[in-house]
Coordinates of C-alpha atoms in Angstrom, one line a residue:
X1 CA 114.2 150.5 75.0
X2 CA 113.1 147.7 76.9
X3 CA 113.9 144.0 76.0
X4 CA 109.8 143.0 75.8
X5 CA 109.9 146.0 73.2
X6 CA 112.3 144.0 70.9
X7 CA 110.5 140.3 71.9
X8 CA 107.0 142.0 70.7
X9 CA 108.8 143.6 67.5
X10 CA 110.1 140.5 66.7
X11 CA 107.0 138.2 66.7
X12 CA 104.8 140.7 65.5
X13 CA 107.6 141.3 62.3
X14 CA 107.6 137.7 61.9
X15 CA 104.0 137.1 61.5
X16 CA 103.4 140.1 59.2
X17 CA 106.7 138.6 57.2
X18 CA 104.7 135.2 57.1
X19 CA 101.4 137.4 55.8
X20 CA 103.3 139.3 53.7
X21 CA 105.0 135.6 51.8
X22 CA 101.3 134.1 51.4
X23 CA 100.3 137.4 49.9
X24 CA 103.3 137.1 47.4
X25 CA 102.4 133.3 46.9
X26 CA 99.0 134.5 46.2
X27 CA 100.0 136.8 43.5
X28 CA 102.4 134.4 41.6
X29 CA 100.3 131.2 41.8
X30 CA 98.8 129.7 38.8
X31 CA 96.6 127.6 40.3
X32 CA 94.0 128.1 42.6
X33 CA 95.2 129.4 45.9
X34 CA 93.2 127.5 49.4
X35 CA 92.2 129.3 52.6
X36 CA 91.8 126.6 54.8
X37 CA 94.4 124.0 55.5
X38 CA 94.4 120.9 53.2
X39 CA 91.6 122.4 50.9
X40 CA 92.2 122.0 47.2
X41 CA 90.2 124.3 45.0
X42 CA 89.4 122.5 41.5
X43 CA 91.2 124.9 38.7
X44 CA 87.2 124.3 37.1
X45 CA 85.7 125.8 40.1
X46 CA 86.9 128.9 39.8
X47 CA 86.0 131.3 37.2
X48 CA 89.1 133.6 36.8
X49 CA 91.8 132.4 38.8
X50 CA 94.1 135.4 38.1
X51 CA 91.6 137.5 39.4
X52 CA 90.7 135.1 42.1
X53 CA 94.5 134.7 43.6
X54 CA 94.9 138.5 43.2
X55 CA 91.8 139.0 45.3
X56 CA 93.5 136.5 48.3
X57 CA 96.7 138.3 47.7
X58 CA 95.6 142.0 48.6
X59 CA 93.5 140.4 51.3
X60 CA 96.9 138.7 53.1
X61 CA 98.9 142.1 51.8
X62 CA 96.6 144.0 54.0
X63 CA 96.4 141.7 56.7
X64 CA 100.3 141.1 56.8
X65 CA 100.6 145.3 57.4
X66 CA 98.3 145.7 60.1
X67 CA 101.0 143.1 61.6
X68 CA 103.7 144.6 60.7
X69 CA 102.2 148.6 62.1
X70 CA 101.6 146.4 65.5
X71 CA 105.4 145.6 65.2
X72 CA 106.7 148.6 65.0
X73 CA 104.1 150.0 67.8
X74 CA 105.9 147.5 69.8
X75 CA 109.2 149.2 69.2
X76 CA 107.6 152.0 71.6
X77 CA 105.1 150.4 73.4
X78 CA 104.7 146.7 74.3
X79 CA 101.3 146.9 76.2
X80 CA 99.9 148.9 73.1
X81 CA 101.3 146.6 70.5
X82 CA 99.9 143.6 72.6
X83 CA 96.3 144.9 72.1
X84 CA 97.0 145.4 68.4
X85 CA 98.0 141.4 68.3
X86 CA 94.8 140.5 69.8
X87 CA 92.9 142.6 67.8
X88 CA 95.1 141.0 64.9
X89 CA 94.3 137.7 66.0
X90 CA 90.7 138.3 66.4
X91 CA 90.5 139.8 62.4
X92 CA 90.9 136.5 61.5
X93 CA 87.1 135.9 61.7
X94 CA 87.3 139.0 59.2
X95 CA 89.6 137.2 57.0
X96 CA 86.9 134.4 56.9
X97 CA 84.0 136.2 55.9
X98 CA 86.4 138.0 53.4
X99 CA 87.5 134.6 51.9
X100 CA 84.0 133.7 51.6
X101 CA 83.4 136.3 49.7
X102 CA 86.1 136.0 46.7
X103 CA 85.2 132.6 46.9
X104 CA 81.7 133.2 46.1
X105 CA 82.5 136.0 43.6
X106 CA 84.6 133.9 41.7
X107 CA 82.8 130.5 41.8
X108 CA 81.8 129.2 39.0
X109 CA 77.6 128.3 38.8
X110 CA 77.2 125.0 36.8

């Protein structure tokens, strides 16, 4: 194999490791967990936070496996595993409209 093989696996492992943590954070929180960086969700905002982190969770769990299947494509094929990353970078506008959904699901209406 080729040494951009093992560079690609490597950085594609690591972000789907990263995914994969914040999916595993999701699932143990207690609290609220936040999408977007320095957000703090109000415990009283949210109607069933179990529900709610478990939602996020599976989201990241998903997300953190299509990184880690564009890792092990980079095992064979760097070029091929490279398109997978942008795609994977370009889901992120997925992952929004996915957040905003959850959010909205489990937002409390006063």
């Amino acid at each position: 194999m080729k040494p951009e093989n093992f560079i690609v696996f490597g950085a594609a492992l690591f972000c789907a490791l990263i995914f994969e943590a914040i999916a595993v954070w999701c699932f143990k929180s207690k609290k609220p967990v936040n999408f977007w960086s320095g957000e703090k969700i109000p415990e009283s905002s949210i109607s069933d936070i179990k529900k709610y982190n478990h939602a996020n969770g599976i989201m990241w769990l998903i997300y953190g496996l299509f990184w880690l299947i564009t890792s092990f494509v980079g095992l064979f094929n760097a070029l091929i595993a490279g398109i997978c990353i942008g795609i994977c970078c370009a889901c992120v506008i997925i992952l929004i409209i996915i957040y905003s959904k959850i959010r909205n699901k489990y937002q409390k209406e006063y």
